[in-house]
CSV table of C-alpha atoms and ligand atoms in Angstrom, one decimal:
chain,number,residue,atom,x,y,z
A,1,MET,CA,59.9,24.0,116.5
A,2,LYS,CA,59.7,20.9,114.3
A,3,LYS,CA,62.8,20.5,112.1
A,4,PRO,CA,62.2,20.6,108.5
A,5,VAL,CA,62.3,17.7,105.8
A,6,ILE,CA,64.2,18.8,102.8
A,7,ALA,CA,64.4,17.0,99.4
A,8,ILE,CA,67.2,17.6,97.2
A,9,ASP,CA,67.2,16.1,93.7
A,10,GLY,CA,69.1,16.6,90.5
A,11,TYR,CA,71.6,15.4,88.0
A,12,SER,CA,74.8,13.4,89.0
A,13,SER,CA,77.6,15.5,90.1
A,14,THR,CA,75.7,18.7,90.7
A,15,GLY,CA,77.0,18.4,94.3
A,16,LYS,CA,73.7,17.3,95.8
A,17,SER,CA,75.4,15.2,98.6
A,18,SER,CA,78.3,17.5,99.7
A,19,ILE,CA,76.1,20.3,99.7
A,20,SER,CA,73.4,18.4,101.8
A,21,LYS,CA,75.9,17.4,104.2
A,22,VAL,CA,77.0,21.1,104.9
A,23,ILE,CA,73.2,22.1,105.3
A,24,ALA,CA,72.7,19.3,107.4
A,25,ASP,CA,75.6,20.4,109.9
A,26,LYS,CA,74.4,24.0,109.9
A,27,LEU,CA,70.9,23.3,110.6
A,28,GLU,CA,71.5,20.4,112.8
A,29,LEU,CA,69.6,17.8,110.6
A,30,ILE,CA,70.5,14.2,109.5
A,31,HIS,CA,71.7,13.8,105.9
A,32,LEU,CA,70.9,10.8,104.0
A,33,ASP,CA,72.5,10.4,100.5
A,34,THR,CA,70.0,7.8,99.0
A,35,GLY,CA,72.4,7.3,95.9
A,36,ALA,CA,74.6,5.5,98.4
A,37,LEU,CA,71.7,2.9,99.0
A,38,TYR,CA,71.4,2.0,95.3
A,39,ARG,CA,75.3,1.9,94.9
A,40,GLY,CA,75.4,-0.6,97.9
A,41,ILE,CA,72.8,-2.9,96.2
A,42,THR,CA,74.8,-2.8,93.1
A,43,TRP,CA,78.0,-3.4,94.9
A,44,TYR,CA,76.4,-6.5,96.6
A,45,ALA,CA,75.1,-7.5,93.1
A,46,LEU,CA,78.6,-7.4,91.7
A,47,GLN,CA,80.0,-9.6,94.3
A,48,ASN,CA,77.1,-12.0,94.5
A,49,CYS,CA,74.9,-12.0,91.6
A,50,MET,CA,76.8,-12.4,88.4
A,51,ASP,CA,76.1,-14.7,85.4
A,52,GLU,CA,78.8,-16.3,83.4
A,53,SER,CA,78.6,-13.6,80.8
A,54,GLY,CA,79.6,-11.0,83.4
A,55,SER,CA,76.5,-9.3,83.6
A,56,ILE,CA,74.3,-8.9,86.8
A,57,ASN,CA,71.5,-11.6,87.1
A,58,LEU,CA,68.6,-9.5,88.1
A,59,GLU,CA,66.4,-12.5,89.0
A,60,ASN,CA,69.3,-13.5,91.4
A,61,LEU,CA,69.4,-10.3,92.8
A,62,PHE,CA,65.7,-9.7,93.4
A,63,SER,CA,65.5,-13.1,95.4
A,64,SER,CA,68.6,-11.9,97.6
A,65,LEU,CA,67.4,-8.5,98.4
A,66,PRO,CA,65.8,-10.0,101.8
A,67,LEU,CA,69.5,-10.9,102.7
A,68,ILE,CA,70.8,-7.4,102.2
A,69,GLN,CA,70.9,-5.3,105.4
A,70,LEU,CA,71.8,-1.8,104.6
A,71,GLU,CA,72.6,0.5,107.8
A,72,PHE,CA,73.9,4.0,108.0
A,73,ARG,CA,76.2,4.2,111.1
A,74,ASN,CA,77.3,7.5,112.7
A,75,ASP,CA,81.1,7.6,113.1
A,76,GLY,CA,80.8,10.8,115.0
A,77,ARG,CA,81.5,13.0,111.9
A,78,GLU,CA,79.3,11.4,109.2
A,79,LEU,CA,77.0,8.6,108.3
A,80,ILE,CA,78.9,5.6,107.0
A,81,LEU,CA,77.3,3.0,104.8
A,82,HIS,CA,77.3,-0.5,106.1
A,83,LEU,CA,76.1,-3.8,104.2
A,84,ASN,CA,75.7,-6.8,106.3
A,85,HIS,CA,77.8,-5.2,108.9
A,86,LYS,CA,80.7,-4.2,106.5
A,87,ASP,CA,81.8,-0.7,105.8
A,88,ILE,CA,81.3,-0.2,102.0
A,89,SER,CA,81.7,3.5,101.8
A,90,LYS,CA,84.7,3.3,99.7
A,91,GLU,CA,83.7,0.5,97.5
A,92,ILE,CA,80.5,2.1,96.4
A,93,ARG,CA,82.4,4.9,94.6
A,94,SER,CA,84.2,2.5,92.3
A,95,ASN,CA,83.9,2.9,88.6
A,96,GLU,CA,82.5,-0.6,88.3
A,97,VAL,CA,79.6,0.4,90.4
A,98,SER,CA,79.2,3.7,88.7
A,99,ASP,CA,78.9,1.8,85.5
A,100,HIS,CA,76.1,-0.7,86.8
A,101,VAL,CA,74.2,1.3,89.2
A,102,SER,CA,71.6,2.9,87.0
A,103,LEU,CA,70.6,-0.5,85.5
A,104,VAL,CA,70.1,-1.7,89.3
A,105,ALA,CA,68.2,1.5,90.2
A,106,LYS,CA,65.8,1.2,87.4
A,107,GLN,CA,64.4,-2.0,88.8
A,108,LYS,CA,61.0,-2.0,90.5
A,109,GLU,CA,62.0,-4.5,92.9
A,110,VAL,CA,64.9,-2.6,94.1
A,111,ARG,CA,62.9,0.6,94.4
A,112,ASP,CA,60.4,-0.8,96.3
A,113,PHE,CA,62.8,-2.6,98.7
A,114,LEU,CA,64.3,0.9,99.4
A,115,LEU,CA,61.2,3.0,99.5
A,116,GLN,CA,60.0,2.2,102.9
A,117,TYR,CA,63.5,2.3,104.6
A,118,GLN,CA,64.0,5.8,103.1
A,119,ARG,CA,60.6,7.0,104.3
A,120,SER,CA,60.9,5.6,107.6
A,121,LEU,CA,64.2,7.6,108.2
A,122,ALA,CA,62.1,10.9,107.4
A,123,GLU,CA,59.3,10.2,109.8
A,124,LYS,CA,60.6,12.2,112.7
A,125,GLY,CA,61.5,15.2,110.5
A,126,GLY,CA,64.9,16.9,110.7
A,127,ILE,CA,66.2,15.4,107.6
A,128,ILE,CA,67.8,16.4,104.1
A,129,MET,CA,67.7,13.7,101.7
A,130,ASP,CA,69.3,13.7,98.3
A,131,GLY,CA,68.6,11.6,95.2
A,132,ARG,CA,66.6,11.6,92.1
A,133,ASP,CA,63.0,11.0,93.1
A,134,ILE,CA,62.9,12.3,96.7
A,135,GLY,CA,60.6,15.3,96.0
A,136,THR,CA,58.5,13.5,93.6
A,137,VAL,CA,58.1,9.8,95.2
A,138,VAL,CA,59.7,9.4,98.4
A,139,LEU,CA,58.9,12.6,100.2
A,140,PRO,CA,56.2,14.3,98.2
A,141,ASN,CA,55.1,16.4,101.2
A,142,ALA,CA,58.9,17.5,102.2
A,143,ASP,CA,58.8,21.1,103.6
A,144,PHE,CA,61.4,22.2,100.8
A,145,LYS,CA,62.2,20.6,97.5
A,146,PHE,CA,65.3,21.8,95.5
A,147,PHE,CA,66.4,20.5,92.2
A,148,LEU,CA,70.0,21.0,91.0
A,149,THR,CA,71.3,21.1,87.6
A,150,ALA,CA,74.7,22.1,85.7
A,151,SER,CA,76.1,21.8,82.5
A,152,ILE,CA,77.8,18.4,81.5
A,153,ASP,CA,81.2,19.6,81.0
A,154,GLU,CA,81.2,21.2,84.6
A,155,ARG,CA,79.8,18.0,86.1
A,156,THR,CA,82.3,16.0,84.5
A,157,LYS,CA,85.0,18.2,86.0
A,158,ARG,CA,83.7,17.8,89.4
A,159,ARG,CA,83.1,14.0,89.4
A,160,TYR,CA,86.7,13.7,87.7
A,161,HIS,CA,88.2,15.4,90.6
A,162,GLU,CA,86.0,13.6,93.3
A,163,LEU,CA,87.4,10.3,91.8
A,164,LEU,CA,91.1,11.6,91.9
A,165,SER,CA,90.6,12.6,95.5
A,166,LEU,CA,89.4,9.2,96.3
A,167,GLY,CA,92.3,7.8,94.8
A,168,ILE,CA,90.3,6.0,91.9
A,169,GLU,CA,91.9,6.3,88.3
A,170,ALA,CA,89.7,7.8,85.7
A,171,GLU,CA,89.8,9.4,82.2
A,172,GLU,CA,87.7,12.5,81.8
A,173,GLN,CA,86.1,11.2,78.7
A,174,GLN,CA,85.0,8.1,80.3
A,175,VAL,CA,83.7,9.9,83.2
A,176,LYS,CA,81.7,12.4,80.9
A,177,GLU,CA,80.3,9.2,79.1
A,178,ASN,CA,79.3,7.5,82.2
A,179,LEU,CA,77.4,10.7,83.5
A,180,ILE,CA,75.6,11.0,80.2
A,181,GLU,CA,74.5,7.6,80.0
A,182,ARG,CA,73.4,7.5,83.8
A,183,ASP,CA,71.2,10.6,83.4
A,184,LYS,CA,69.7,9.2,80.4
A,185,ILE,CA,68.8,5.9,82.0
A,186,ASP,CA,67.8,7.7,85.3
A,187,SER,CA,65.5,10.1,83.2
A,188,GLU,CA,63.9,7.8,80.9
A,189,ARG,CA,63.1,5.0,83.3
A,190,ASP,CA,59.4,4.0,84.0
A,191,ILE,CA,59.5,3.8,87.7
A,192,ALA,CA,60.4,7.2,89.6
A,193,PRO,CA,62.4,8.8,86.9
A,194,LEU,CA,64.8,11.6,87.6
A,195,LYS,CA,62.5,14.7,87.2
A,196,GLN,CA,62.1,17.9,88.8
A,197,ALA,CA,59.0,18.1,91.1
A,198,GLU,CA,56.5,20.8,90.2
A,199,ASP,CA,57.1,22.6,93.3
A,200,ALA,CA,60.7,22.2,93.5
A,201,ILE,CA,63.1,25.3,93.5
A,202,VAL,CA,65.4,25.0,90.3
A,203,ILE,CA,69.1,25.8,90.9
A,204,ASP,CA,71.5,25.9,88.0
A,205,ASN,CA,74.9,25.9,89.7
A,206,THR,CA,77.2,25.6,86.6
A,207,SER,CA,78.8,29.1,87.5
A,208,LEU,CA,78.2,28.7,91.4
A,209,SER,CA,80.7,27.6,93.7
A,210,LYS,CA,79.7,25.0,96.3
A,211,GLU,CA,79.3,27.8,99.0
A,212,GLU,CA,77.3,30.0,96.7
A,213,THR,CA,74.8,27.0,96.0
A,214,ILE,CA,74.6,26.4,99.6
A,215,GLU,CA,73.9,30.2,100.3
A,216,SER,CA,71.1,30.1,97.8
A,217,ILE,CA,69.5,27.0,99.2
A,218,LEU,CA,69.8,28.5,102.9
A,219,SER,CA,68.1,31.8,101.7
A,220,TYR,CA,64.8,29.8,100.8
A,221,ILE,CA,64.8,28.0,103.9
A,222,GLN,CA,65.6,30.7,106.4
A,223,LYS,CA,63.0,33.1,104.6
A,224,ILE,CA,60.1,31.5,106.6
B,1,DC,O1,73.8,10.3,93.2
B,1,DC,P1,74.6,9.1,93.0
B,1,DC,O2,75.5,9.2,91.8
B,1,DC,O3,75.3,8.4,94.1
B,1,DC,O4,73.6,8.0,92.4
B,1,DC,C1,73.8,6.7,91.9
B,1,DC,C2,72.6,6.1,91.1
B,1,DC,O5,71.6,5.9,91.7
B,1,DC,C3,72.2,7.2,90.0
B,1,DC,O6,72.5,6.6,88.6
B,1,DC,C4,70.8,7.1,90.1
B,1,DC,C5,70.2,6.4,91.2
B,1,DC,N1,69.4,6.9,92.3
B,1,DC,C6,68.2,6.9,92.0
B,1,DC,O7,67.7,6.2,91.0
B,1,DC,N2,67.2,7.3,92.8
B,1,DC,C7,67.9,8.0,94.0
B,1,DC,N3,67.1,8.4,95.0
B,1,DC,C8,69.2,8.1,94.3
B,1,DC,C9,70.0,7.4,93.2
């Protein structure tokens, strides 16, 4: 039997990635966190494409895209993002990257650069991909599409604890503002905005645990 292609989209900190990872393990699928790719490009830009005023020089970034090689390597347990052969899995979670990633992710040049790469990874099936535009743009023919949402306060709490567990200092109010700002930019951008695909199953997990959300998703997948 051909393994399914599953798209999981939704707001920041609804648990998309950690939930997708568990489902991938259970169903023996590959898991691709596409947000990590946008974060990787942002990290590169912060290292290499800044102008004197401390902003990302987008033209410089666009002309540098051919120099960026992104690759997920399997360390036996999970896929670790490498940029030009360097493990950047921790760097991409920093506040600095979080503060700039939506600006980078709304650029057509960046989205085009990543689109083919994402599609090529799904060609053989057996993949669960999480992001913002997977069900609408990257994999419109996915076998299953889910859209996760939760209240802003609950999402703030989750992101705050995630940052602490990574050893990254954070203030709850700042985390909340960053989430609101990112959701706004992601939803309002012209190209591939964050929105639910018409045929997506919507799950509001404000009062669901991670395990309950996983059970809910699996109940749809295992129904057929
Ligand atoms: O899921 P995340 O917080 O790691 O995503 C980081 C940013 O990347 C987020 O602001 C939106 C953007 N993104 C996107 O535009 N399209 C995707 N498929 C995944 C993420």
